[in-house]
Short mmCIF file of C-alpha atoms and ligand atoms in Angstrom, two decimals:
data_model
loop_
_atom_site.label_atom_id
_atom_site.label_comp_id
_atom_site.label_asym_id
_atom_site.label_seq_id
_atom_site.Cartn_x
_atom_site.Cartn_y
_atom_site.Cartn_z
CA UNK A 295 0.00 0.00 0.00
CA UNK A 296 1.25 3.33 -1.07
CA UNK A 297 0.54 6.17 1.49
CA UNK A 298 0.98 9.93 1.49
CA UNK A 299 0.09 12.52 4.15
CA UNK A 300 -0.47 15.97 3.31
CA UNK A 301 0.67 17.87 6.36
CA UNK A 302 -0.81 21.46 7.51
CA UNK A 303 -2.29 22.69 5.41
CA UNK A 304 -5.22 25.16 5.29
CA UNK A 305 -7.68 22.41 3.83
CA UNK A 306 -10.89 24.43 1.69
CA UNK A 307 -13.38 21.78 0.18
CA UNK A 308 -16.53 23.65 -0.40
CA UNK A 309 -18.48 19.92 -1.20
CA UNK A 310 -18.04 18.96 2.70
CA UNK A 311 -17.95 22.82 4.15
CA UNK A 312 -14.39 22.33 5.19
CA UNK A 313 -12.23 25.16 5.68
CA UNK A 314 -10.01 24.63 8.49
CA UNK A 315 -5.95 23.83 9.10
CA UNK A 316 -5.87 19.69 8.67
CA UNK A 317 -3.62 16.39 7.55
CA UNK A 318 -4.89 14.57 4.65
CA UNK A 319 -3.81 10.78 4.65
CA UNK A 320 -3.80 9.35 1.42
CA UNK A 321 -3.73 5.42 0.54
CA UNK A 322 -3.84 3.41 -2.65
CA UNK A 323 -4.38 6.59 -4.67
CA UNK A 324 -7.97 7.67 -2.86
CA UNK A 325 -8.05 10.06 -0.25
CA UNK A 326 -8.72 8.02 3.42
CA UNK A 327 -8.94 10.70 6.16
CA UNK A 328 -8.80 14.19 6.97
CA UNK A 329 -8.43 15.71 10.13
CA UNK A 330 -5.34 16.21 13.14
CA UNK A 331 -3.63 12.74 11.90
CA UNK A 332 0.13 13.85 13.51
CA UNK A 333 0.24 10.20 14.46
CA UNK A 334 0.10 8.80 10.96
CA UNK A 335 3.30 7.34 9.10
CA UNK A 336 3.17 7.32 5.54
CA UNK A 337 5.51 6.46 2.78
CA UNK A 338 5.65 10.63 1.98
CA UNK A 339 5.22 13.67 3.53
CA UNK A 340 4.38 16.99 2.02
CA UNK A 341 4.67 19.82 4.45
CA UNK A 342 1.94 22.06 3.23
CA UNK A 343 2.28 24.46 6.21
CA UNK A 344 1.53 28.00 4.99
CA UNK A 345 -0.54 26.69 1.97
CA UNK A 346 -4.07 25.88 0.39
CA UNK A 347 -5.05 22.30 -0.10
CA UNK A 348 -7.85 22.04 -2.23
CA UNK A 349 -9.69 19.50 -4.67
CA UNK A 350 -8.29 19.33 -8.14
CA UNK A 351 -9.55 22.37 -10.35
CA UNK A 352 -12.12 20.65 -13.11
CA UNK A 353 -11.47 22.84 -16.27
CA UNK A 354 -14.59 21.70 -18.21
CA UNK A 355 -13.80 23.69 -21.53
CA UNK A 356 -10.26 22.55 -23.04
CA UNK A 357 -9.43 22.57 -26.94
CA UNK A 358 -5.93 19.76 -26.67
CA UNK A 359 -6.28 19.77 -30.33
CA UNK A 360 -5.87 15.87 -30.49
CA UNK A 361 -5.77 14.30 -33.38
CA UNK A 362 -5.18 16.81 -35.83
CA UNK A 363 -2.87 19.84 -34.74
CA UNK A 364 -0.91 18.16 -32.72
CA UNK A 365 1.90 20.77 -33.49
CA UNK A 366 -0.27 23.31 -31.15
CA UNK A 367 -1.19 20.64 -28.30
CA UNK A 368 -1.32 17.31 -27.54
CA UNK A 369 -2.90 15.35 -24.76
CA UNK A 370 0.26 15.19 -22.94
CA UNK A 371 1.61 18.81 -23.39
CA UNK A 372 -1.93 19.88 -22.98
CA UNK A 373 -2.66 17.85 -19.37
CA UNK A 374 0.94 18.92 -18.78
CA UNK A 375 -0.18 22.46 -18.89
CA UNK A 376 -3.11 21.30 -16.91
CA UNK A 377 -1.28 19.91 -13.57
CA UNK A 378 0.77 23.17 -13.60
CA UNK A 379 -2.02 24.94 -13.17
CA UNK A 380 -3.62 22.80 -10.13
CA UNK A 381 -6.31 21.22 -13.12
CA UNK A 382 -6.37 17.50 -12.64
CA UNK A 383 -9.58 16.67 -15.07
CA UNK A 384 -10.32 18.70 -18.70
CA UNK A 385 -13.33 18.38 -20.68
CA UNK A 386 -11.89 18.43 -24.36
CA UNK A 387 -13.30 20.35 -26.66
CA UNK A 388 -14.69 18.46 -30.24
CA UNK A 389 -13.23 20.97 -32.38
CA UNK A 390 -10.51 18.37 -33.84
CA UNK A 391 -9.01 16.35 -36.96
CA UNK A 392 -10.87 13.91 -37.71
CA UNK A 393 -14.12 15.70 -35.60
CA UNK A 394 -14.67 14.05 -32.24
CA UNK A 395 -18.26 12.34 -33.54
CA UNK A 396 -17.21 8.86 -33.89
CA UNK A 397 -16.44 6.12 -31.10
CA UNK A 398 -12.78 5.34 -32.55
CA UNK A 399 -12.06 9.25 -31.83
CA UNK A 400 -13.15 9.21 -28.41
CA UNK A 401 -11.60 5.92 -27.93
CA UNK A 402 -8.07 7.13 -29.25
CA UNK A 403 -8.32 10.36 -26.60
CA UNK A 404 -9.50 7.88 -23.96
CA UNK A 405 -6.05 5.78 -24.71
CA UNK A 406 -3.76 8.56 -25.06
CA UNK A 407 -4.77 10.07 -21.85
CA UNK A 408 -4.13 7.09 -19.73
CA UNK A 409 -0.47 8.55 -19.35
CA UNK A 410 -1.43 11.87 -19.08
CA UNK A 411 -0.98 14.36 -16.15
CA UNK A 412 -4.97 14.97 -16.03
CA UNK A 413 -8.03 13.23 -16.15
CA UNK A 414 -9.11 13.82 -19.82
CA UNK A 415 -13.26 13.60 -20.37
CA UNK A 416 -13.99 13.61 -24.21
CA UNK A 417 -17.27 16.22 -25.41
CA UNK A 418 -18.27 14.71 -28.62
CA UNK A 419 -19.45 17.11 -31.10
CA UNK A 420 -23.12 17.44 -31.87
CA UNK A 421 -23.32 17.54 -35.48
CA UNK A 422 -20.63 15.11 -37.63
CA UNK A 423 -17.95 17.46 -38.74
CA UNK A 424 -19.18 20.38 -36.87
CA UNK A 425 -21.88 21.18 -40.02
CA UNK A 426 -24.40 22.31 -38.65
CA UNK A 427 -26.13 19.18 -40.56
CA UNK A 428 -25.96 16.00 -39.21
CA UNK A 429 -26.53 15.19 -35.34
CA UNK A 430 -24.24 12.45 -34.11
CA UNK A 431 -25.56 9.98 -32.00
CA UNK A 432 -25.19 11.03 -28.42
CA UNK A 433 -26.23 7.59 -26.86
CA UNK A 434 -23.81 5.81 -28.53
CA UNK A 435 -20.94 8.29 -27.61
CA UNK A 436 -21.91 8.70 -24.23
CA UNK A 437 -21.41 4.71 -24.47
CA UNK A 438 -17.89 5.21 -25.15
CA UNK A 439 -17.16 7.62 -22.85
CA UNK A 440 -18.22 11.64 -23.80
CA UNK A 441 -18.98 13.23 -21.23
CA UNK A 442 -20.83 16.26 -23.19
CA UNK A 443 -21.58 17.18 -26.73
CA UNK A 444 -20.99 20.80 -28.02
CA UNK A 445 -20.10 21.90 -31.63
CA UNK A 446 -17.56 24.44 -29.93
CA UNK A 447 -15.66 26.83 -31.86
CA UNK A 448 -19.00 28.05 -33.69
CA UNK A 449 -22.65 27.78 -32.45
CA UNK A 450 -25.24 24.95 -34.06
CA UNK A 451 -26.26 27.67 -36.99
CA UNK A 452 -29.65 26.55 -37.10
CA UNK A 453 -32.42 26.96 -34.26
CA UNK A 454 -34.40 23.87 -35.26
CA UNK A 455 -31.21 21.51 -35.49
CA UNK A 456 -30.18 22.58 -32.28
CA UNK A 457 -33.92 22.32 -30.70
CA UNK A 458 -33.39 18.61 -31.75
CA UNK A 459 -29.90 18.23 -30.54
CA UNK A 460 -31.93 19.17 -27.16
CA UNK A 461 -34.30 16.68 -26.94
CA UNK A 462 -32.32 14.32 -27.96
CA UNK A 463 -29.75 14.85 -25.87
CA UNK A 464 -32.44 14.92 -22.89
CA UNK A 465 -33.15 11.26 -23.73
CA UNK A 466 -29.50 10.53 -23.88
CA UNK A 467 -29.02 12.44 -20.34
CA UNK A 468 -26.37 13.88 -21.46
CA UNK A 469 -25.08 17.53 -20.99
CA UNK A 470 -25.10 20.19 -24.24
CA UNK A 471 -22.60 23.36 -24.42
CA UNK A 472 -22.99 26.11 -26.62
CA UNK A 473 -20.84 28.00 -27.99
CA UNK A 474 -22.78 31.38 -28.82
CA UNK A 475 -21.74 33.22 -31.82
CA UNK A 476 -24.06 34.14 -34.61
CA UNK A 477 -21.10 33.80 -37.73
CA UNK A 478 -23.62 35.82 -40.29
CA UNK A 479 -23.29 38.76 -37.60
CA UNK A 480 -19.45 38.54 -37.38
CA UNK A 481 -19.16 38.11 -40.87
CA UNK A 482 -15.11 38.77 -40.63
CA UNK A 483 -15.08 40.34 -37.49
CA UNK A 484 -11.73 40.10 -35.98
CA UNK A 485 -12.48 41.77 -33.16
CA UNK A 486 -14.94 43.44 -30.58
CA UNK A 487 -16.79 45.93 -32.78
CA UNK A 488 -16.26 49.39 -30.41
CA UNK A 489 -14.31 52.20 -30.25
CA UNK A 490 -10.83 50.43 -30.88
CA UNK A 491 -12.10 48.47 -33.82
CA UNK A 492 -13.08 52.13 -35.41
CA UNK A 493 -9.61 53.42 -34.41
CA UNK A 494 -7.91 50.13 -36.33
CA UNK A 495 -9.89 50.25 -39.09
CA UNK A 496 -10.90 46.40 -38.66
CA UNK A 497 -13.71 44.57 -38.97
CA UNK A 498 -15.52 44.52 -35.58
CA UNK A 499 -17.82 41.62 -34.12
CA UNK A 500 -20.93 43.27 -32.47
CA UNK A 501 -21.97 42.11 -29.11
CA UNK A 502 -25.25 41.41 -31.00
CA UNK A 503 -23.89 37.98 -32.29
CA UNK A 504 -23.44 36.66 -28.60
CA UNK A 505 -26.42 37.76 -26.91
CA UNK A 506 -28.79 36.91 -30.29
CA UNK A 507 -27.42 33.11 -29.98
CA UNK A 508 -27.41 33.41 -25.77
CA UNK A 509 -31.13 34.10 -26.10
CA UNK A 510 -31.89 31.64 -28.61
CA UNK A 511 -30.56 28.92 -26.28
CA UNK A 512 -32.35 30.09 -23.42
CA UNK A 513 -35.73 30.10 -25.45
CA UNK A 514 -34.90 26.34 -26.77
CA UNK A 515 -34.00 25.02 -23.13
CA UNK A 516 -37.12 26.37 -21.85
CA UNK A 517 -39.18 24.96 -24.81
CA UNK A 518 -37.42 21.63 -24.07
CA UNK A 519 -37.27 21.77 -21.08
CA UNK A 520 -33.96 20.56 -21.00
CA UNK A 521 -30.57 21.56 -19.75
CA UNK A 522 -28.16 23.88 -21.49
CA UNK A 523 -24.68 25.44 -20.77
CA UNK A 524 -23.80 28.32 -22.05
CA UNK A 525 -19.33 28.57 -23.01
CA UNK A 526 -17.30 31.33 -22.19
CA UNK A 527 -20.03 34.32 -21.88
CA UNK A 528 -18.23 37.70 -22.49
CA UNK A 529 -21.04 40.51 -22.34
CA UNK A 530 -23.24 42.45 -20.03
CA UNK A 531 -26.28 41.43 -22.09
CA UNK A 532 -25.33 37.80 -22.07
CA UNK A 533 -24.79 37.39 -18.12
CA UNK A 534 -27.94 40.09 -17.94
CA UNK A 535 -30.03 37.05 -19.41
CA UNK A 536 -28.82 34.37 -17.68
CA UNK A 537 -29.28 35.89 -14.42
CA UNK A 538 -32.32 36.44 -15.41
CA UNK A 539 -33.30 32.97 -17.03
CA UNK A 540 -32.25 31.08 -13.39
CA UNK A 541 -35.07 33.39 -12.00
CA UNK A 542 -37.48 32.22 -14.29
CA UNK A 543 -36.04 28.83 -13.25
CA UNK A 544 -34.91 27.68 -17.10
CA UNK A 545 -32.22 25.11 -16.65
CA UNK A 546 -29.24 27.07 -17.73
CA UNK A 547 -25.77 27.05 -15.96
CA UNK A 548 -23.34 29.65 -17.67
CA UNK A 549 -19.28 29.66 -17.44
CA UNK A 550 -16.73 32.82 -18.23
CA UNK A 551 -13.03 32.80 -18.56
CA UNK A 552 -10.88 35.11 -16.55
CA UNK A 553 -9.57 37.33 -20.03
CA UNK A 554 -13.81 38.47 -19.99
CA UNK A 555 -13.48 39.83 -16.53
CA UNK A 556 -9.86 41.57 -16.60
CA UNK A 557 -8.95 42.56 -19.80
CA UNK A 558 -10.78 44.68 -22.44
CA UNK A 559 -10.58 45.84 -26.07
CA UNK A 560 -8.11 48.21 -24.92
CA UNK A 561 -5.15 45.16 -25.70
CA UNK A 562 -5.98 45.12 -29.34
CA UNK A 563 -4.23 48.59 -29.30
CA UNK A 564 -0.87 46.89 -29.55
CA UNK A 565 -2.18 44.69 -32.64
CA UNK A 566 -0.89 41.56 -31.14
CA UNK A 567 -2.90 38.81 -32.30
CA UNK A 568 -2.43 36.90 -28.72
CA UNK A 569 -5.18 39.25 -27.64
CA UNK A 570 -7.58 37.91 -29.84
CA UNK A 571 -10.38 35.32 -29.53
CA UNK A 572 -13.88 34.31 -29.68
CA UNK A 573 -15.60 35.75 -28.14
CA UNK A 574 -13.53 38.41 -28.24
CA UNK A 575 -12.24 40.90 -25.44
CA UNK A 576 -14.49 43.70 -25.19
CA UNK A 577 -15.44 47.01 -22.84
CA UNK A 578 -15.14 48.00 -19.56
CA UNK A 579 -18.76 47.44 -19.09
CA UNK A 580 -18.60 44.23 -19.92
CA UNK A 581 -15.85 43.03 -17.60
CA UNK A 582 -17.70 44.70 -14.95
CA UNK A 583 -21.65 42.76 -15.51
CA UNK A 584 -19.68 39.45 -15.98
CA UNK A 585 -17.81 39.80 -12.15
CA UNK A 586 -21.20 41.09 -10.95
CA UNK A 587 -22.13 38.02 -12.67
CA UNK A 588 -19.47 35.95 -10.75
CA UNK A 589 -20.34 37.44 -7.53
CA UNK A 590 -24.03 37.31 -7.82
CA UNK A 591 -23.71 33.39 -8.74
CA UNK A 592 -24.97 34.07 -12.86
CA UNK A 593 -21.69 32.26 -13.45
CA UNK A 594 -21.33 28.60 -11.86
CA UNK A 595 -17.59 28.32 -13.42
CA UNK A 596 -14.87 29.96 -14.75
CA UNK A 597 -13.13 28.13 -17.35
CA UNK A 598 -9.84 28.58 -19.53
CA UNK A 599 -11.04 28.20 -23.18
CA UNK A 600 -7.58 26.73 -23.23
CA UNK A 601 -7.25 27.15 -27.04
CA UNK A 602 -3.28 26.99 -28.28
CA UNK A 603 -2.35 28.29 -31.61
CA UNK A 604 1.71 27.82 -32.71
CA UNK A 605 3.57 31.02 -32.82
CA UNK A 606 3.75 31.23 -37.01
CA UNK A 607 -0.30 31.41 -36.79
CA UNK A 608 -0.18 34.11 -34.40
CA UNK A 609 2.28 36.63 -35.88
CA UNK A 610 0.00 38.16 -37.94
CA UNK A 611 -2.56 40.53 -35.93
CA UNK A 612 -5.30 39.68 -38.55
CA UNK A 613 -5.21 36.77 -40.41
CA UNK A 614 -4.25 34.51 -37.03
CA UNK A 615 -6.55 32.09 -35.99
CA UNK A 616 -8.64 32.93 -32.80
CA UNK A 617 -8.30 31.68 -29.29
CA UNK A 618 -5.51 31.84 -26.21
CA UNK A 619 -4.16 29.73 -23.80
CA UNK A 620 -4.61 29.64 -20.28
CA UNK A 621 -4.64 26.36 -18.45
CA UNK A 622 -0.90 27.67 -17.11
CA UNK A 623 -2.74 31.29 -15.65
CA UNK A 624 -6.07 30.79 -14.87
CA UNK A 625 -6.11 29.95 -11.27
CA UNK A 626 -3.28 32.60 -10.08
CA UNK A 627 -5.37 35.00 -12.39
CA UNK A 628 -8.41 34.63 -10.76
CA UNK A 629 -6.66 34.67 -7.31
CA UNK A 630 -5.05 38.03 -8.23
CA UNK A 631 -8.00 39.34 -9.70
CA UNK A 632 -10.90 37.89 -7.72
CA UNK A 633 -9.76 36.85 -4.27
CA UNK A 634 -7.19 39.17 -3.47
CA UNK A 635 -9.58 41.75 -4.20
CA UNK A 636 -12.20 40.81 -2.22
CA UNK A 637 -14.79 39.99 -5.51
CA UNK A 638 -15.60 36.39 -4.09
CA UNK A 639 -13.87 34.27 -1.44
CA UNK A 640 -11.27 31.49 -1.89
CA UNK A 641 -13.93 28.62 -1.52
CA UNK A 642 -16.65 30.46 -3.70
CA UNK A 643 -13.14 30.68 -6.51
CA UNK A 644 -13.10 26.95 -5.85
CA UNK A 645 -16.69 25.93 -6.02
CA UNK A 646 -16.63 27.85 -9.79
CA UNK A 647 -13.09 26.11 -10.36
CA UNK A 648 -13.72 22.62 -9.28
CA UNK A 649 -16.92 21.36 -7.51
CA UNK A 650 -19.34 23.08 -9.86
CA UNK A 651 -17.99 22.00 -13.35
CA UNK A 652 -17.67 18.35 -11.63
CA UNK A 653 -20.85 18.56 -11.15
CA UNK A 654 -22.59 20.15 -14.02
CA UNK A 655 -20.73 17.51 -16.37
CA UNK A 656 -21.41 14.22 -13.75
CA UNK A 657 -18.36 13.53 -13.37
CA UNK A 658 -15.97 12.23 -9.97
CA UNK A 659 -13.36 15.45 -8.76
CA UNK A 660 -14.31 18.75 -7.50
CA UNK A 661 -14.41 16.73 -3.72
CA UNK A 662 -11.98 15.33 -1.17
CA UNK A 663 -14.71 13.18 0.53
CA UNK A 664 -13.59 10.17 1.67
CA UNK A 665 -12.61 7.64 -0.70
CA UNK A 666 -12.73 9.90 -3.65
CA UNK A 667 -9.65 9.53 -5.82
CA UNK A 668 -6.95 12.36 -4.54
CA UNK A 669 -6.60 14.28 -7.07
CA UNK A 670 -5.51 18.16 -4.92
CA UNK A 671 -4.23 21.46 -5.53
CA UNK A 672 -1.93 22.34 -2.93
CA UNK A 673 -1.93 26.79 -3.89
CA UNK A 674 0.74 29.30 -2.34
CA UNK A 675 -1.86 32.17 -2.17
CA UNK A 676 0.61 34.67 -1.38
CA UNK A 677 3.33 33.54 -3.70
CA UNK A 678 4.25 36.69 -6.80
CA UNK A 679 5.34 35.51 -10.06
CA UNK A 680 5.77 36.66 -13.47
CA UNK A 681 4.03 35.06 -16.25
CA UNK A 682 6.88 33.68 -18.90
CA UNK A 683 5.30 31.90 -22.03
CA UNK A 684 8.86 30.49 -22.40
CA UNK A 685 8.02 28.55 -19.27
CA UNK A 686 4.48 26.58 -20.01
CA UNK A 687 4.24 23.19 -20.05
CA UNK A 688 2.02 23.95 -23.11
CA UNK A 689 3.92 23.58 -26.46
CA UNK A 690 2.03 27.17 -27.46
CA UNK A 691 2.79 30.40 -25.99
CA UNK A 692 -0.21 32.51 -27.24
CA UNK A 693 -0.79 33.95 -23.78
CA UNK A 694 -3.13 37.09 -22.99
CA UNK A 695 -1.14 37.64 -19.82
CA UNK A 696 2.31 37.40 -21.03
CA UNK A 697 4.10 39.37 -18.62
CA UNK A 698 1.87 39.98 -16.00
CA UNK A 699 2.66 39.78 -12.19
CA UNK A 700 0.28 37.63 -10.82
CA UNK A 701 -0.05 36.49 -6.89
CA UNK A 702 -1.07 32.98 -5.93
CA UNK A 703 1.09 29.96 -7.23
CA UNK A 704 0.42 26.24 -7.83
CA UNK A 705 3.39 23.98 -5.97
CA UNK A 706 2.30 20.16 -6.12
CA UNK A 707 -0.42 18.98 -7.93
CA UNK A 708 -1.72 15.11 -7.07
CA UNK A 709 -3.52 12.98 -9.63
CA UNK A 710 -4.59 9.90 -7.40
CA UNK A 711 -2.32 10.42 -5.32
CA UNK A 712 1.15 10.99 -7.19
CA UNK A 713 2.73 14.14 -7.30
CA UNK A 714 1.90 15.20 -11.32
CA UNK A 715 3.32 18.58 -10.96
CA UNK A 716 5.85 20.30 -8.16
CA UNK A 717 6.56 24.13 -8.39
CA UNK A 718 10.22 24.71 -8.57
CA UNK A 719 11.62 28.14 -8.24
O1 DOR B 942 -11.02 31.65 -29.41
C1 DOR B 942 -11.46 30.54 -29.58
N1 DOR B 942 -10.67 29.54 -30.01
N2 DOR B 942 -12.74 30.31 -29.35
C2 DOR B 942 -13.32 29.13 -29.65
O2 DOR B 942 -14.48 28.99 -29.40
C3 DOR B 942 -12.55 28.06 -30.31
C4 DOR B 942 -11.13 28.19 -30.02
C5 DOR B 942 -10.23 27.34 -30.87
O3 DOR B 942 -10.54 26.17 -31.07
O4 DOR B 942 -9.18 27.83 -31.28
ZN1 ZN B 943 -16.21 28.28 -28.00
#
C-alpha cells in the first residue's frame, strides 16, 4: 500500500464545508482521512504548512487539439499544462481532426490520456464534422465515454437543429454546451466591434452575435425543457439574461473565462494577435456585468477556453486564428483578480473552479470526501510571479497575460495520489 500525508495545510473543500488547518492521509491513490492525523506514518510527507489544499480544479472547456494539430497541443503537453495549473480533469473540446463524432475518436483520446498528467473527459461534437447538418448519436458516444456534446468553436447555426440536438440529448441524459456566436453577424469580425475596432480600421464583431445566440438557447431550453450550458459568456447582455433565465427557473448554468473579466478591447491597441479570440475581449462594461455576474452566482464556473495556436499562426494581428491559452494562468489570475480583491472568497473561486464544473458535467473530482480519488491542488496564495510563455508546459505560448505579475502559485499537484506537478523556483 502506497501512502501519502499531506501535512498542515489550510484544507478548503466547499463539497463537505471544510475550511479549516488539517492532515490529509492518502492510501492506494484515494483520499482516506482528513483531520489532526500527527500520528500517521506514511511512505511521503508533504509539508503544506503556509498553503491551500484544495480539490483538483475541473477545467470543463479545453481545446488539446488531439488528433489533428498536434503541433499546437497534444494530450500530454496539454494535461501537462493542466497539472501546472492545479487542473487534474479537462473536458476536451470536439473541435478536432478527424471531428470528435465517432467512437474510434473518443476511444483514441481515452487511450492517449491514460499517461497523461490529467483526467481527460472527451465532449463529442453534436453535429458530424461540426456542419451544422448532421446530429451524431449522443447515446452511442456517451457509451464510449463523452462526457458532453458541443459543436464548440462556432454555435449549431440553425435553431431547429439545435432544438433537436436538445431533446435528444435529454433522452441521452447527457449535458449540451454552446458556444454562442451568430457567424452571419461577425461576418469577418476580428475583433470586438467598439471604439478600438473604429480606431484600427478592422472589422468589428458586435456584441449582438453573442447575446442573439445566448437568447436563442435560453428560449430552446425552456421549450425543451432541457438543460443547457452556455461557453465562455463575455457581455453584459449575455450574463444580464442568464441571471435572469435562473429566475425564471430555465435550466441554464453559464461559465466565463478570466480574459472576460480583466482585460478589455483596450489590448488590441498593440495589434498583437495573442489578444484575440472568440468571443472576443471587449469594454469596460462588460468586464464589470460578468464579475457582478461571478459574484451574484450568474456564473457557476470559470473556465480557460484553453485554445493553443503555434507562434507562425499568431504573428500576424489579422489573419491569425482565434483563441488563447490559459490552463498555465487561470487559477493565479483569478486569485489576483478575484480573491485578493475581495470579488468572491477562496472557496466560492473553488466551487466555480472545481466542484461546480464536476458537477454540471457528472463527473468524480471537485471533492476530497472520503474515498474519492486524490486528485488536490496544494496553492501558495501569497506567492508573486511573473508570467513567462517560455516557461508553459504547453507547447504554445499565445498567452493574454504574457508578462503579467500575478499572486497565488500552484506547488504540487496530485492525480490519485502521485505528485503530477511540483513548483520549482
Ligand atoms: O477563441 C477561440 N478559439 N474560441 C473558440 O471557441 C474556439 C477556439 C479554438 O478552437 O481555437
Ligand atoms: Zn467556444
Amino acid at each position: 500500500m502506497a501512502s501519502t500525508l499531506i501535512k498542515n495545510g489550510l484544507v478548503i473543500d466547499p463539497s463537505q464545508n471544510i475550511n479549516q488547518t488539517a492532515d490529509i492521509l492518502i492510501v492506494d491513490g484515494l483520499i482516506s482521512a482528513i483531520g489532526s492525523l500527527s500520528d500517521s506514518v506514511a511512505d511521503h510527507t508533504i509539508d503544506a504548512s503556509g498553503l491551500v489544499v484544495s480539490p483538483g480544479l475541473v477545467d470543463m472547456h479545453v481545446h488539446l487539439r488531439d488528433p489533428g494539430f498536434t503541433y499546437k497541443e497534444d494530450i500530454l503537453s496539454g494535461c501537462e499544462a493542466a497539472a501546472a495549473g492545479g487542473v487534474t480533469s479537462v473536458a476536451a473540446m470536439p473541435n478536432t481532426h478527424p471531428t470528435t463524432d465517432s467512437p474510434e475518436v473518443i476511444k483514441y483520446i481515452l487511450d492517449k490520456a491514460e499517461s497523461a498528467k490529467a483526467r481527460v473527459y472527451p465532449v463529442a461534437s453534436i453535429s458530424h464534422d461540426l456542419s451544422g447538418e448532421n446530429l451524431t448519436d449522443f447515446e452511442a458516444l456517451k457509451n464510449c465515454g463523452a462526457i458532453a456534446v458541443s459543436d464548440d468553436g462556432k454555435p449549431v447555426k440553425n435553431a431547429y437543429m439545435m432544438q433537436q440536438a436538445l431533446e435528444k440529448a435529454f433522452k441521452a441524459n447527457i449535458p449540451v454546451i454552446s458556444h454562442c456566436e451568430d457567424m452571419d453577424i461577425i461576418q469577418n469580425g476580428i475583433m470586438h466591434e467598439g471604439e478600438i475596432s473604429k480606431k484600427l480600421g478592422v472589422s468589428g464583431m458586435h456584441r449582438s452575435s453573442e447575446d442573439s445566440i445566448t437568447a436563442r438557447e435560453i428560449a430552446l431550453a425552456q421549450a425543451t425543457n432541457t438543460a443547457i450550458h452556455i461557453a465562455h459568456v463575455s457581455t453584459k447582455g449575455s450574463t444580464e439574461m442568464i441571471h435572469d433565465a435562473k429566475l425564471r427557473g430555465i435550466k441554464v448554468t453559464a461559465e466565463t473565462c478570466p480574459h472576460y473579466f480583466c482585460l478589455t478591447h483596450n489590448e488590441l491597441l498593440k495589434k498583437d494577435a495573442d489578444y484575440r479570440m472568440n468571443p472576443p475581449l471587449r469594454e469596460y462594461l462588460d468586464t464589470k456585468a460578468v464579475l457582478k455576474g461571478i459574484a451574484d452566482g450568474t456564473f457557476d464556473c470559470i473556465v480557460t477556453d484553453h485554445a493553443p495556436h503555434s507562434p507562425e499562426e499568431k504573428s500576424d494581428f489579422s489573419k491569425a486564428p482565434n483563441g488563447i491559452v490559459g490552463l498555465e494562468t487561470s487559477l493565479a489570475v483569478c486569485l489576483t483578480e478575484l480573491v485578493d480583491k475581495n470579488i468572491i472568497s477562496l472557496e466560492k473561486l473553488i466551487e466555480l473552479m472545481s466542484v461546480n464544473p464536476a458537477r454540471i458535467l457528472g463527473i468524480e473530482g471537485g471533492t476530497l470526501k472520503i474515498g474519492s480519488k486524490a486528485d488536490i491542488a496544494i496553492i501558495d496564495c501569497n506567492k508573486f510571479w511573473t508570467v513567462d510563455p517560455k516557461r508553459f508546459h504547453s507547447k504554445s505560448r499565445n498567452s493574454a497575460f504574457k508578462g503579467k505579475t500575478l499572486k497565488g502559485k500552484v506547488i504540487y499537484t496530485l492525480l490519485g495520489g502521485e505528485i503530477v506537478f511540483q513548483h520549482a523556483d
